[in-house]
PDB file of C-alpha atoms in Angstrom:
ATOM      1  CA  MET A  37       2.996 -19.644  13.263  1.00 91.00           C
ATOM      2  CA  ARG A  38       3.264 -17.885   9.971  1.00 93.00           C
ATOM      3  CA  LEU A  39       0.599 -15.533   8.663  1.00 94.00           C
ATOM      4  CA  THR A  40       0.599 -14.313   5.086  1.00 93.00           C
ATOM      5  CA  LEU A  41      -1.515 -11.418   3.879  1.00 92.00           C
ATOM      6  CA  ASP A  42      -2.061 -11.372   0.164  1.00 89.00           C
ATOM      7  CA  GLY A  43      -4.177  -9.738  -2.510  1.00 85.00           C
ATOM      8  CA  GLY A  44      -3.640  -6.293  -1.156  1.00 85.00           C
ATOM      9  CA  LEU A  45      -4.365  -7.032   2.501  1.00 88.00           C
ATOM     10  CA  ASP A  46      -0.788  -6.259   3.413  1.00 88.00           C
ATOM     11  CA  LEU A  47      -1.621  -2.616   2.852  1.00 86.00           C
ATOM     12  CA  LEU A  48      -3.629  -2.755   6.047  1.00 89.00           C
ATOM     13  CA  CYS A  49      -0.518  -3.774   7.986  1.00 90.00           C
ATOM     14  CA  ASN A  50       2.095  -1.290   6.895  1.00 90.00           C
ATOM     15  CA  SER A  51       2.687  -3.293   3.714  1.00 89.00           C
ATOM     16  CA  VAL A  52       4.145  -6.264   5.536  1.00 90.00           C
ATOM     17  CA  LYS A  53       3.036  -9.454   3.832  1.00 90.00           C
ATOM     18  CA  ILE A  54       4.472 -12.150   6.050  1.00 93.00           C
ATOM     19  CA  HIS A  55       4.190 -12.167   9.799  1.00 92.00           C
ATOM     20  CA  HIS A  56       5.729 -14.682  12.167  1.00 92.00           C
ATOM     21  CA  VAL A  57       3.664 -14.572  15.279  1.00 90.00           C
ATOM     22  CA  ASP A  58       3.137 -16.297  18.546  1.00 88.00           C
ATOM     23  CA  VAL A  59      -0.434 -16.208  19.625  1.00 87.00           C
ATOM     24  CA  ASP A  60      -1.551 -17.667  22.900  1.00 85.00           C
ATOM     25  CA  PRO A  61      -4.948 -19.236  23.291  1.00 85.00           C
ATOM     26  CA  LYS A  62      -7.504 -17.316  25.271  1.00 82.00           C
ATOM     27  CA  THR A  63      -7.116 -17.640  29.010  1.00 81.00           C
ATOM     28  CA  GLY A  64      -8.919 -20.715  30.178  1.00 81.00           C
ATOM     29  CA  GLU A  65      -8.559 -22.473  26.841  1.00 83.00           C
ATOM     30  CA  ASP A  66      -5.797 -24.787  25.742  1.00 85.00           C
ATOM     31  CA  LYS A  67      -6.324 -24.499  22.024  1.00 88.00           C
ATOM     32  CA  LEU A  68      -6.195 -21.551  19.682  1.00 91.00           C
ATOM     33  CA  SER A  69      -9.152 -21.268  17.341  1.00 92.00           C
ATOM     34  CA  MET A  70      -9.357 -19.314  14.101  1.00 93.00           C
ATOM     35  CA  ARG A  71     -11.930 -17.135  15.761  1.00 91.00           C
ATOM     36  CA  ASP A  72      -9.425 -16.101  18.401  1.00 91.00           C
ATOM     37  CA  LEU A  73      -6.688 -15.632  15.850  1.00 92.00           C
ATOM     38  CA  LEU A  74      -8.865 -13.271  13.860  1.00 93.00           C
ATOM     39  CA  SER A  75      -9.539 -11.034  16.800  1.00 91.00           C
ATOM     40  CA  TRP A  76      -5.856 -11.127  17.684  1.00 91.00           C
ATOM     41  CA  ILE A  77      -4.930 -10.054  14.165  1.00 92.00           C
ATOM     42  CA  LYS A  78      -7.483  -7.287  14.231  1.00 91.00           C
ATOM     43  CA  SER A  79      -6.086  -5.930  17.472  1.00 91.00           C
ATOM     44  CA  ASN A  80      -2.400  -6.409  16.810  1.00 91.00           C
ATOM     45  CA  LEU A  81      -1.637  -6.436  13.106  1.00 91.00           C
ATOM     46  CA  ILE A  82      -4.254  -4.378  11.324  1.00 91.00           C
ATOM     47  CA  LYS A  83      -3.226  -0.759  11.401  1.00 90.00           C
ATOM     48  CA  GLU A  84      -5.967   0.769   9.288  1.00 89.00           C
ATOM     49  CA  ARG A  85      -9.393   0.101   7.784  1.00 88.00           C
ATOM     50  CA  PRO A  86     -10.215  -3.048   9.748  1.00 89.00           C
ATOM     51  CA  GLU A  87     -13.513  -3.298   7.862  1.00 88.00           C
ATOM     52  CA  MET A  88     -11.494  -4.469   4.860  1.00 87.00           C
ATOM     53  CA  PHE A  89     -10.413  -7.537   6.786  1.00 90.00           C
ATOM     54  CA  VAL A  90     -13.105  -8.492   9.265  1.00 92.00           C
ATOM     55  CA  LYS A  91     -16.858  -8.267   9.303  1.00 90.00           C
ATOM     56  CA  GLY A  92     -18.477  -9.209  12.550  1.00 89.00           C
ATOM     57  CA  ASP A  93     -17.052 -12.425  13.871  1.00 88.00           C
ATOM     58  CA  SER A  94     -15.405 -13.538  10.672  1.00 91.00           C
ATOM     59  CA  VAL A  95     -13.354 -12.310   7.766  1.00 92.00           C
ATOM     60  CA  ARG A  96     -14.983  -9.935   5.375  1.00 90.00           C
ATOM     61  CA  PRO A  97     -16.783 -11.891   2.654  1.00 89.00           C
ATOM     62  CA  GLY A  98     -14.421 -12.039  -0.285  1.00 88.00           C
ATOM     63  CA  VAL A  99     -11.314 -12.789   1.778  1.00 92.00           C
ATOM     64  CA  LEU A 100     -10.064 -16.331   1.273  1.00 93.00           C
ATOM     65  CA  VAL A 101      -8.472 -18.164   4.174  1.00 95.00           C
ATOM     66  CA  LEU A 102      -6.062 -21.055   3.736  1.00 95.00           C
ATOM     67  CA  ILE A 103      -4.794 -23.115   6.649  1.00 95.00           C
ATOM     68  CA  ASN A 104      -1.705 -25.035   5.523  1.00 95.00           C
ATOM     69  CA  ASP A 105      -2.778 -24.478   1.934  1.00 94.00           C
ATOM     70  CA  CYS A 106      -6.198 -25.878   2.543  1.00 94.00           C
ATOM     71  CA  ASP A 107      -9.438 -23.933   2.266  1.00 94.00           C
ATOM     72  CA  TRP A 108     -10.519 -23.196   5.805  1.00 94.00           C
ATOM     73  CA  GLU A 109     -14.094 -24.138   4.982  1.00 91.00           C
ATOM     74  CA  LEU A 110     -12.857 -27.710   4.906  1.00 93.00           C
ATOM     75  CA  CYS A 111     -11.242 -27.369   8.310  1.00 91.00           C
ATOM     76  CA  GLY A 112     -14.097 -25.910  10.281  1.00 90.00           C
ATOM     77  CA  SER A 113     -13.771 -22.210   9.388  1.00 90.00           C
ATOM     78  CA  LEU A 114     -13.887 -20.186  12.578  1.00 92.00           C
ATOM     79  CA  ASP A 115     -13.789 -23.292  14.733  1.00 92.00           C
ATOM     80  CA  ALA A 116     -10.646 -24.673  13.165  1.00 92.00           C
ATOM     81  CA  VAL A 117      -7.944 -25.325  15.723  1.00 92.00           C
ATOM     82  CA  LEU A 118      -4.481 -23.973  15.080  1.00 92.00           C
ATOM     83  CA  GLU A 119      -1.086 -25.301  16.038  1.00 90.00           C
ATOM     84  CA  GLU A 120       2.300 -23.726  16.376  1.00 88.00           C
ATOM     85  CA  LYS A 121       3.696 -24.816  13.028  1.00 90.00           C
ATOM     86  CA  ASP A 122       0.643 -23.841  11.019  1.00 93.00           C
ATOM     87  CA  MET A 123       0.647 -21.457   8.088  1.00 95.00           C
ATOM     88  CA  VAL A 124      -2.370 -19.293   7.561  1.00 95.00           C
ATOM     89  CA  VAL A 125      -2.852 -17.295   4.389  1.00 95.00           C
ATOM     90  CA  PHE A 126      -5.413 -14.552   3.862  1.00 94.00           C
ATOM     91  CA  ILE A 127      -6.060 -13.529   0.273  1.00 92.00           C
ATOM     92  CA  SER A 128      -8.374 -10.709  -0.641  1.00 89.00           C
ATOM     93  CA  THR A 129     -10.291 -11.186  -3.870  1.00 86.00           C
ATOM     94  CA  LEU A 130     -11.828  -7.762  -3.753  1.00 78.00           C
ATOM     95  CA  HIS A 131     -10.395  -5.294  -6.167  1.00 69.00           C
ATOM     96  CA  GLY A 132     -10.884  -3.545  -9.408  1.00 56.00           C
ATOM     97  CA  GLY A 133     -13.850  -1.593 -10.563  1.00 44.00           C
TER      98      GLY A 133
ATOM     99  CA  MET B  28      -8.233   9.341 -15.226  1.00 87.00           C
ATOM    100  CA  ASP B  29      -6.676  11.609 -12.642  1.00 88.00           C
ATOM    101  CA  GLU B  30      -7.217  14.556 -14.955  1.00 87.00           C
ATOM    102  CA  ILE B  31     -10.780  13.579 -15.595  1.00 87.00           C
ATOM    103  CA  VAL B  32     -11.570  13.277 -11.920  1.00 85.00           C
ATOM    104  CA  LYS B  33     -10.057  16.705 -11.347  1.00 86.00           C
ATOM    105  CA  THR B  34     -12.624  18.037 -13.787  1.00 85.00           C
ATOM    106  CA  ILE B  35     -15.696  16.082 -12.799  1.00 84.00           C
ATOM    107  CA  GLY B  36     -15.212  15.398  -9.121  1.00 83.00           C
ATOM    108  CA  LEU B  37     -15.613  12.102  -7.331  1.00 82.00           C
ATOM    109  CA  LYS B  38     -18.977  11.116  -8.745  1.00 82.00           C
ATOM    110  CA  ASN B  39     -19.752   9.310 -11.969  1.00 84.00           C
ATOM    111  CA  ASN B  40     -16.123   8.300 -12.325  1.00 87.00           C
ATOM    112  CA  CYS B  41     -17.064   4.801 -13.393  1.00 88.00           C
ATOM    113  CA  THR B  42     -19.015   6.146 -16.357  1.00 89.00           C
ATOM    114  CA  PHE B  43     -16.013   7.943 -17.801  1.00 90.00           C
ATOM    115  CA  CYS B  44     -13.510   5.246 -17.088  1.00 89.00           C
ATOM    116  CA  GLY B  45     -15.711   2.430 -18.367  1.00 89.00           C
ATOM    117  CA  VAL B  46     -16.746   4.154 -21.572  1.00 91.00           C
ATOM    118  CA  PHE B  47     -13.255   5.306 -22.503  1.00 91.00           C
ATOM    119  CA  ARG B  48     -11.586   2.079 -21.534  1.00 91.00           C
ATOM    120  CA  ARG B  49     -14.042   0.065 -23.556  1.00 90.00           C
ATOM    121  CA  GLN B  50     -13.521   2.086 -26.690  1.00 89.00           C
ATOM    122  CA  ALA B  51      -9.768   2.088 -26.134  1.00 92.00           C
ATOM    123  CA  LEU B  52      -9.840  -1.700 -25.967  1.00 92.00           C
ATOM    124  CA  ASP B  53     -11.890  -1.986 -29.123  1.00 90.00           C
ATOM    125  CA  ARG B  54      -9.778   0.475 -31.054  1.00 90.00           C
ATOM    126  CA  GLY B  55      -6.546  -1.057 -29.839  1.00 93.00           C
ATOM    127  CA  ALA B  56      -7.746  -4.471 -30.908  1.00 93.00           C
ATOM    128  CA  ALA B  57      -8.603  -3.130 -34.345  1.00 91.00           C
ATOM    129  CA  LEU B  58      -5.179  -1.527 -34.698  1.00 94.00           C
ATOM    130  CA  MET B  59      -3.590  -4.848 -33.915  1.00 94.00           C
ATOM    131  CA  ARG B  60      -5.862  -6.498 -36.463  1.00 94.00           C
ATOM    132  CA  ALA B  61      -7.206  -8.852 -33.852  1.00 94.00           C
ATOM    133  CA  ASP B  62      -9.976 -11.288 -34.705  1.00 93.00           C
ATOM    134  CA  LYS B  63     -11.442 -11.594 -31.266  1.00 94.00           C
ATOM    135  CA  LEU B  64     -11.369  -9.653 -28.033  1.00 95.00           C
ATOM    136  CA  VAL B  65     -11.435 -11.719 -24.863  1.00 95.00           C
ATOM    137  CA  THR B  66     -12.002 -10.246 -21.419  1.00 94.00           C
ATOM    138  CA  GLY B  67     -11.532 -11.718 -17.981  1.00 92.00           C
ATOM    139  CA  HIS B  68     -15.021 -11.154 -16.594  1.00 94.00           C
ATOM    140  CA  ASN B  69     -15.768 -13.852 -14.060  1.00 94.00           C
ATOM    141  CA  ALA B  70     -18.955 -15.249 -12.522  1.00 96.00           C
ATOM    142  CA  ASP B  71     -18.918 -12.747  -9.693  1.00 95.00           C
ATOM    143  CA  ASP B  72     -18.688  -9.874 -12.183  1.00 94.00           C
ATOM    144  CA  MET B  73     -21.571 -11.260 -14.213  1.00 96.00           C
ATOM    145  CA  ALA B  74     -23.813 -11.669 -11.195  1.00 96.00           C
ATOM    146  CA  GLU B  75     -22.976  -8.166 -10.021  1.00 95.00           C
ATOM    147  CA  THR B  76     -23.828  -6.777 -13.444  1.00 96.00           C
ATOM    148  CA  VAL B  77     -27.178  -8.526 -13.566  1.00 96.00           C
ATOM    149  CA  LEU B  78     -28.099  -7.176 -10.148  1.00 96.00           C
ATOM    150  CA  LEU B  79     -26.828  -3.719 -10.988  1.00 94.00           C
ATOM    151  CA  ASN B  80     -28.933  -3.526 -14.119  1.00 94.00           C
ATOM    152  CA  ILE B  81     -32.004  -4.655 -12.213  1.00 95.00           C
ATOM    153  CA  LEU B  82     -31.367  -2.073  -9.513  1.00 94.00           C
ATOM    154  CA  ARG B  83     -31.062   0.602 -12.142  1.00 92.00           C
ATOM    155  CA  GLY B  84     -33.857  -0.505 -14.398  1.00 92.00           C
ATOM    156  CA  ASP B  85     -31.476  -0.629 -17.324  1.00 91.00           C
ATOM    157  CA  ILE B  86     -33.541  -2.952 -19.483  1.00 91.00           C
ATOM    158  CA  ALA B  87     -31.381  -2.664 -22.569  1.00 89.00           C
ATOM    159  CA  ARG B  88     -28.294  -3.789 -20.675  1.00 90.00           C
ATOM    160  CA  LEU B  89     -30.205  -6.375 -18.711  1.00 92.00           C
ATOM    161  CA  SER B  90     -31.128  -8.102 -21.933  1.00 90.00           C
ATOM    162  CA  ARG B  91     -27.543  -8.266 -23.156  1.00 90.00           C
ATOM    163  CA  CYS B  92     -25.336  -8.496 -20.116  1.00 93.00           C
ATOM    164  CA  THR B  93     -25.221 -12.271 -19.770  1.00 94.00           C
ATOM    165  CA  PHE B  94     -24.269 -13.029 -23.367  1.00 94.00           C
ATOM    166  CA  ILE B  95     -21.025 -14.905 -23.415  1.00 93.00           C
ATOM    167  CA  ILE B  96     -20.305 -13.623 -26.903  1.00 93.00           C
ATOM    168  CA  THR B  97     -21.219 -10.119 -28.035  1.00 91.00           C
ATOM    169  CA  GLY B  98     -20.645  -8.153 -31.179  1.00 86.00           C
ATOM    170  CA  GLU B  99     -20.750 -11.149 -33.462  1.00 87.00           C
ATOM    171  CA  ASP B 100     -21.980  -9.093 -36.380  1.00 82.00           C
ATOM    172  CA  GLY B 101     -19.192  -6.637 -35.832  1.00 82.00           C
ATOM    173  CA  PRO B 102     -15.561  -6.800 -36.897  1.00 85.00           C
ATOM    174  CA  ILE B 103     -14.217  -7.962 -33.542  1.00 90.00           C
ATOM    175  CA  PRO B 104     -16.507 -10.210 -31.501  1.00 93.00           C
ATOM    176  CA  ARG B 105     -15.971 -10.180 -27.769  1.00 93.00           C
ATOM    177  CA  CYS B 106     -16.108 -13.117 -25.457  1.00 95.00           C
ATOM    178  CA  LYS B 107     -15.943 -13.845 -21.722  1.00 96.00           C
ATOM    179  CA  PRO B 108     -14.564 -17.325 -21.241  1.00 96.00           C
ATOM    180  CA  PHE B 109     -14.583 -17.084 -17.437  1.00 96.00           C
ATOM    181  CA  LYS B 110     -18.266 -16.280 -17.299  1.00 96.00           C
ATOM    182  CA  TYR B 111     -19.038 -19.231 -15.049  1.00 97.00           C
ATOM    183  CA  THR B 112     -15.799 -19.264 -13.095  1.00 96.00           C
ATOM    184  CA  TYR B 113     -16.021 -18.034  -9.566  1.00 95.00           C
ATOM    185  CA  GLU B 114     -13.574 -15.353  -8.538  1.00 93.00           C
ATOM    186  CA  LYS B 115     -12.597 -17.584  -5.643  1.00 93.00           C
ATOM    187  CA  GLU B 116     -11.527 -20.352  -8.019  1.00 93.00           C
ATOM    188  CA  ILE B 117      -9.477 -17.944 -10.057  1.00 92.00           C
ATOM    189  CA  VAL B 118      -7.691 -16.547  -7.022  1.00 91.00           C
ATOM    190  CA  MET B 119      -7.015 -20.012  -5.644  1.00 92.00           C
ATOM    191  CA  TYR B 120      -5.661 -21.096  -9.003  1.00 93.00           C
ATOM    192  CA  ALA B 121      -3.379 -18.078  -9.197  1.00 92.00           C
ATOM    193  CA  TYR B 122      -2.157 -18.719  -5.678  1.00 91.00           C
ATOM    194  CA  PHE B 123      -1.352 -22.391  -6.121  1.00 93.00           C
ATOM    195  CA  LYS B 124       0.187 -21.928  -9.524  1.00 95.00           C
ATOM    196  CA  LYS B 125       2.180 -19.045  -8.110  1.00 92.00           C
ATOM    197  CA  LEU B 126       0.970 -16.697 -10.805  1.00 91.00           C
ATOM    198  CA  ASP B 127       1.544 -12.986 -10.537  1.00 84.00           C
ATOM    199  CA  TYR B 128      -1.571 -11.904  -8.787  1.00 78.00           C
ATOM    200  CA  PHE B 129      -1.862  -8.234  -8.115  1.00 73.00           C
ATOM    201  CA  SER B 130      -4.938  -6.643  -6.803  1.00 75.00           C
ATOM    202  CA  THR B 131      -5.419  -2.952  -6.609  1.00 74.00           C
ATOM    203  CA  GLU B 132      -8.560  -1.277  -5.492  1.00 74.00           C
ATOM    204  CA  CYS B 133      -9.535   1.525  -7.847  1.00 80.00           C
ATOM    205  CA  ILE B 134      -8.975   4.696  -5.873  1.00 80.00           C
ATOM    206  CA  TYR B 135     -11.916   6.423  -7.463  1.00 80.00           C
ATOM    207  CA  SER B 136     -14.557   3.886  -6.680  1.00 75.00           C
ATOM    208  CA  PRO B 137     -15.194   3.905  -2.954  1.00 75.00           C
ATOM    209  CA  ASN B 138     -18.838   4.748  -3.418  1.00 75.00           C
ATOM    210  CA  ALA B 139     -19.422   3.119  -6.750  1.00 85.00           C
ATOM    211  CA  TYR B 140     -22.827   1.558  -7.054  1.00 87.00           C
ATOM    212  CA  ARG B 141     -21.296  -1.735  -8.087  1.00 88.00           C
ATOM    213  CA  GLY B 142     -19.635  -1.953  -4.704  1.00 86.00           C
ATOM    214  CA  PHE B 143     -23.004  -2.390  -3.021  1.00 89.00           C
ATOM    215  CA  ALA B 144     -24.051  -5.106  -5.423  1.00 92.00           C
ATOM    216  CA  ARG B 145     -20.702  -6.776  -4.801  1.00 91.00           C
ATOM    217  CA  GLU B 146     -21.058  -6.631  -1.047  1.00 90.00           C
ATOM    218  CA  PHE B 147     -24.501  -8.171  -1.279  1.00 94.00           C
ATOM    219  CA  ILE B 148     -23.341 -10.947  -3.569  1.00 95.00           C
ATOM    220  CA  LYS B 149     -20.407 -11.753  -1.346  1.00 93.00           C
ATOM    221  CA  ASP B 150     -22.718 -12.058   1.653  1.00 93.00           C
ATOM    222  CA  LEU B 151     -25.006 -14.272  -0.410  1.00 95.00           C
ATOM    223  CA  GLU B 152     -22.123 -16.440  -1.515  1.00 94.00           C
ATOM    224  CA  ARG B 153     -21.206 -17.142   2.058  1.00 90.00           C
ATOM    225  CA  ILE B 154     -24.656 -18.486   2.829  1.00 91.00           C
ATOM    226  CA  ARG B 155     -25.395 -20.160  -0.460  1.00 95.00           C
ATOM    227  CA  PRO B 156     -22.492 -20.201  -2.908  1.00 94.00           C
ATOM    228  CA  GLN B 157     -24.636 -21.388  -5.792  1.00 97.00           C
ATOM    229  CA  ALA B 158     -26.485 -18.094  -5.704  1.00 97.00           C
ATOM    230  CA  ILE B 159     -23.914 -16.570  -8.022  1.00 97.00           C
ATOM    231  CA  LEU B 160     -24.513 -19.078 -10.798  1.00 97.00           C
ATOM    232  CA  ASP B 161     -28.244 -18.912 -10.191  1.00 97.00           C
ATOM    233  CA  ILE B 162     -28.284 -15.145 -10.610  1.00 97.00           C
ATOM    234  CA  ILE B 163     -26.462 -15.527 -13.903  1.00 97.00           C
ATOM    235  CA  ARG B 164     -28.961 -18.139 -14.995  1.00 97.00           C
ATOM    236  CA  SER B 165     -31.824 -15.854 -14.079  1.00 96.00           C
ATOM    237  CA  GLY B 166     -30.208 -13.147 -16.136  1.00 95.00           C
ATOM    238  CA  GLU B 167     -29.824 -15.448 -19.122  1.00 95.00           C
ATOM    239  CA  ASN B 168     -33.490 -16.296 -19.030  1.00 95.00           C
ATOM    240  CA  PHE B 169     -34.899 -12.803 -18.818  1.00 91.00           C
ATOM    241  CA  ARG B 170     -37.107 -12.008 -21.753  1.00 90.00           C
ATOM    242  CA  ILE B 171     -37.911  -8.398 -22.414  1.00 89.00           C
ATOM    243  CA  SER B 172     -41.557  -7.495 -22.782  1.00 89.00           C
ATOM    244  CA  THR B 173     -42.351  -6.795 -26.413  1.00 87.00           C
ATOM    245  CA  SER B 174     -43.967  -3.538 -25.495  1.00 87.00           C
ATOM    246  CA  THR B 175     -40.717  -2.143 -24.117  1.00 86.00           C
ATOM    247  CA  LYS B 176     -38.983   0.117 -26.565  1.00 87.00           C
ATOM    248  CA  MET B 177     -35.370  -0.886 -27.028  1.00 88.00           C
ATOM    249  CA  PRO B 178     -32.559   1.231 -28.460  1.00 87.00           C
ATOM    250  CA  GLU B 179     -31.357   0.536 -31.960  1.00 88.00           C
ATOM    251  CA  GLN B 180     -27.759   0.152 -32.839  1.00 85.00           C
ATOM    252  CA  GLY B 181     -26.330   2.666 -35.277  1.00 87.00           C
ATOM    253  CA  THR B 182     -23.073   4.539 -35.585  1.00 88.00           C
ATOM    254  CA  CYS B 183     -21.763   7.710 -34.056  1.00 89.00           C
ATOM    255  CA  GLU B 184     -21.985  10.670 -36.387  1.00 90.00           C
ATOM    256  CA  ARG B 185     -18.717  12.026 -35.188  1.00 89.00           C
ATOM    257  CA  CYS B 186     -16.363   9.114 -34.894  1.00 87.00           C
ATOM    258  CA  GLY B 187     -18.125   6.122 -36.398  1.00 84.00           C
ATOM    259  CA  TYR B 188     -18.105   3.942 -33.313  1.00 85.00           C
ATOM    260  CA  ILE B 189     -21.213   1.880 -32.569  1.00 84.00           C
ATOM    261  CA  SER B 190     -23.838   3.858 -30.768  1.00 87.00           C
ATOM    262  CA  SER B 191     -27.526   3.769 -30.023  1.00 88.00           C
ATOM    263  CA  GLN B 192     -27.673   7.553 -30.125  1.00 89.00           C
ATOM    264  CA  LYS B 193     -26.548   9.994 -32.800  1.00 90.00           C
ATOM    265  CA  LEU B 194     -23.346  10.597 -30.855  1.00 90.00           C
ATOM    266  CA  CYS B 195     -21.629   7.808 -28.969  1.00 90.00           C
ATOM    267  CA  LYS B 196     -21.132   8.097 -25.247  1.00 90.00           C
ATOM    268  CA  ALA B 197     -17.405   8.662 -25.567  1.00 91.00           C
ATOM    269  CA  CYS B 198     -17.880  11.653 -27.873  1.00 91.00           C
ATOM    270  CA  LEU B 199     -20.546  13.013 -25.565  1.00 90.00           C
ATOM    271  CA  LEU B 200     -18.399  12.666 -22.480  1.00 91.00           C
ATOM    272  CA  LEU B 201     -15.370  14.081 -24.260  1.00 90.00           C
ATOM    273  CA  GLU B 202     -17.348  17.103 -25.349  1.00 89.00           C
ATOM    274  CA  GLY B 203     -18.499  17.628 -21.799  1.00 88.00           C
ATOM    275  CA  LEU B 204     -14.934  17.512 -20.552  1.00 88.00           C
ATOM    276  CA  ASN B 205     -13.757  19.981 -23.159  1.00 88.00           C
ATOM    277  CA  ARG B 206     -16.508  22.440 -22.487  1.00 87.00           C
ATOM    278  CA  GLY B 207     -16.336  22.246 -18.733  1.00 84.00           C
ATOM    279  CA  LEU B 208     -19.731  20.569 -18.570  1.00 84.00           C
ATOM    280  CA  PRO B 209     -18.954  17.588 -16.382  1.00 81.00           C
ATOM    281  CA  LYS B 210     -22.569  16.444 -16.289  1.00 85.00           C
ATOM    282  CA  LEU B 211     -22.953  16.129 -20.037  1.00 85.00           C
ATOM    283  CA  GLY B 212     -23.886  12.593 -20.862  1.00 84.00           C
ATOM    284  CA  ILE B 213     -24.431  11.707 -17.226  1.00 85.00           C
ATOM    285  CA  GLY B 214     -27.750  10.597 -15.949  1.00 77.00           C
ATOM    286  CA  ARG B 215     -30.286   8.657 -17.837  1.00 66.00           C
ATOM    287  CA  SER B 216     -32.916  10.118 -20.085  1.00 56.00           C
ATOM    288  CA  ARG B 217     -36.284   8.551 -19.532  1.00 49.00           C
ATOM    289  CA  GLY B 218     -37.414   7.110 -22.844  1.00 46.00           C
ATOM    290  CA  LEU B 219     -35.405   7.195 -25.981  1.00 45.00           C
ATOM    291  CA  ASN B 220     -36.507  10.528 -27.286  1.00 43.00           C
ATOM    292  CA  SER B 221     -36.425  12.554 -24.149  1.00 50.00           C
ATOM    293  CA  ALA B 222     -35.809  16.232 -24.163  1.00 52.00           C
ATOM    294  CA  LYS B 223     -32.551  15.985 -22.255  1.00 58.00           C
ATOM    295  CA  GLU B 224     -30.807  13.520 -24.514  1.00 58.00           C
ATOM    296  CA  ASP B 225     -32.166  15.228 -27.629  1.00 61.00           C
ATOM    297  CA  GLY B 226     -31.064  18.611 -26.391  1.00 66.00           C
ATOM    298  CA  GLU B 227     -27.548  17.446 -25.653  1.00 67.00           C
ATOM    299  CA  GLN B 228     -27.222  15.700 -28.978  1.00 68.00           C
ATOM    300  CA  ARG B 229     -28.554  18.621 -30.983  1.00 65.00           C
ATOM    301  CA  MET B 230     -26.328  21.114 -29.236  1.00 65.00           C
ATOM    302  CA  LEU B 231     -23.239  19.133 -29.982  1.00 63.00           C
ATOM    303  CA  ARG B 232     -23.944  18.371 -33.575  1.00 62.00           C
ATOM    304  CA  SER B 233     -24.894  21.890 -34.609  1.00 57.00           C
ATOM    305  CA  GLU B 234     -21.668  23.436 -33.445  1.00 51.00           C
ATOM    306  CA  VAL B 235     -18.436  22.695 -35.142  1.00 41.00           C
ATOM    307  CA  LYS B 236     -16.118  23.867 -32.460  1.00 44.00           C
ATOM    308  CA  GLY B 237     -12.462  23.148 -32.139  1.00 43.00           C
ATOM    309  CA  SER B 238     -11.817  21.088 -29.059  1.00 43.00           C
ATOM    310  CA  ASN B 239      -8.666  20.281 -27.175  1.00 45.00           C
ATOM    311  CA  LEU B 240      -9.279  16.584 -27.348  1.00 51.00           C
ATOM    312  CA  GLN B 241     -10.504  15.438 -30.696  1.00 51.00           C
ATOM    313  CA  SER B 242     -12.584  12.365 -31.135  1.00 59.00           C
ATOM    314  CA  LYS B 243     -10.466  10.297 -33.418  1.00 60.00           C
ATOM    315  CA  GLN B 244     -12.166   9.050 -36.514  1.00 60.00           C
ATOM    316  CA  CYS B 245     -12.787   5.376 -36.606  1.00 53.00           C
ATOM    317  CA  GLY B 246     -11.794   5.346 -40.237  1.00 46.00           C
ATOM    318  CA  THR B 247     -10.378   1.886 -40.452  1.00 41.00           C
ATOM    319  CA  LEU B 248     -12.893   0.346 -38.115  1.00 43.00           C
ATOM    320  CA  ASP B 249     -15.709  -1.069 -40.147  1.00 42.00           C
ATOM    321  CA  PHE B 250     -18.205  -0.706 -37.346  1.00 37.00           C
TER     322      PHE B 250
END
């Protein structure tokens, strides 16, 4: 699936905005949830300052998540199930002074 | 700003930047003969400001900070049309309309006080998104006790900009920078006629020293 990091988040991943990734569901599960994807991203894509991206189980408050251009809050947030062709976009709204 | 931070260190950066930027905006608008000055403050900003002023006990600002229009009696009124628009809406709009959205974190603000208010508000928003609008509404409905002494608006003796003191903050800060006194103008005086503020103001007005950075006269600005 395709992951896009916007609003400055790409800086946490060596300035790469778009990532094409293949993430397998956790062993024992047949579906990939957003929760799992987040921890995968934290371990594999985020190279610095993870606290800018995640807080606890979820994204840091202020980071918008879109699954196929739809607000993830409408899809179940952390429990949303992801498929191979999905596009997930993370946009940080935190900036400025 | 880089030069300023070299002089003052990594604290109180927001004070310098905010004060200078604000005056720069106002003066620039006057030079362009603008009628109105419109800023992009959004609902999140407004809620943060209300909280910040409460946390700091800044009653004067608390009373004014939720006005959607300010400076009406002045030459260039200012307005915040996005006052009730959530930052999230704005970002979503920019994304779907494919607008140029750039976000840069100010490099000098990692420990800015506002950051803590922001963090808190963001956590609140997650649990109860309406909290942001409710905080703004609370701010709009604050009424200041009549026994609280409030500052009066006058003009700066040096440059003519609006000021509640004899010298406006920008002139004060500038003087501090020129004299190598990075703390001049920083920190709040308790009460309007405190020794600290008085002392600073008197010192600056009695000396007519040449400085590297002159406060430009606001000649054409009918403040």
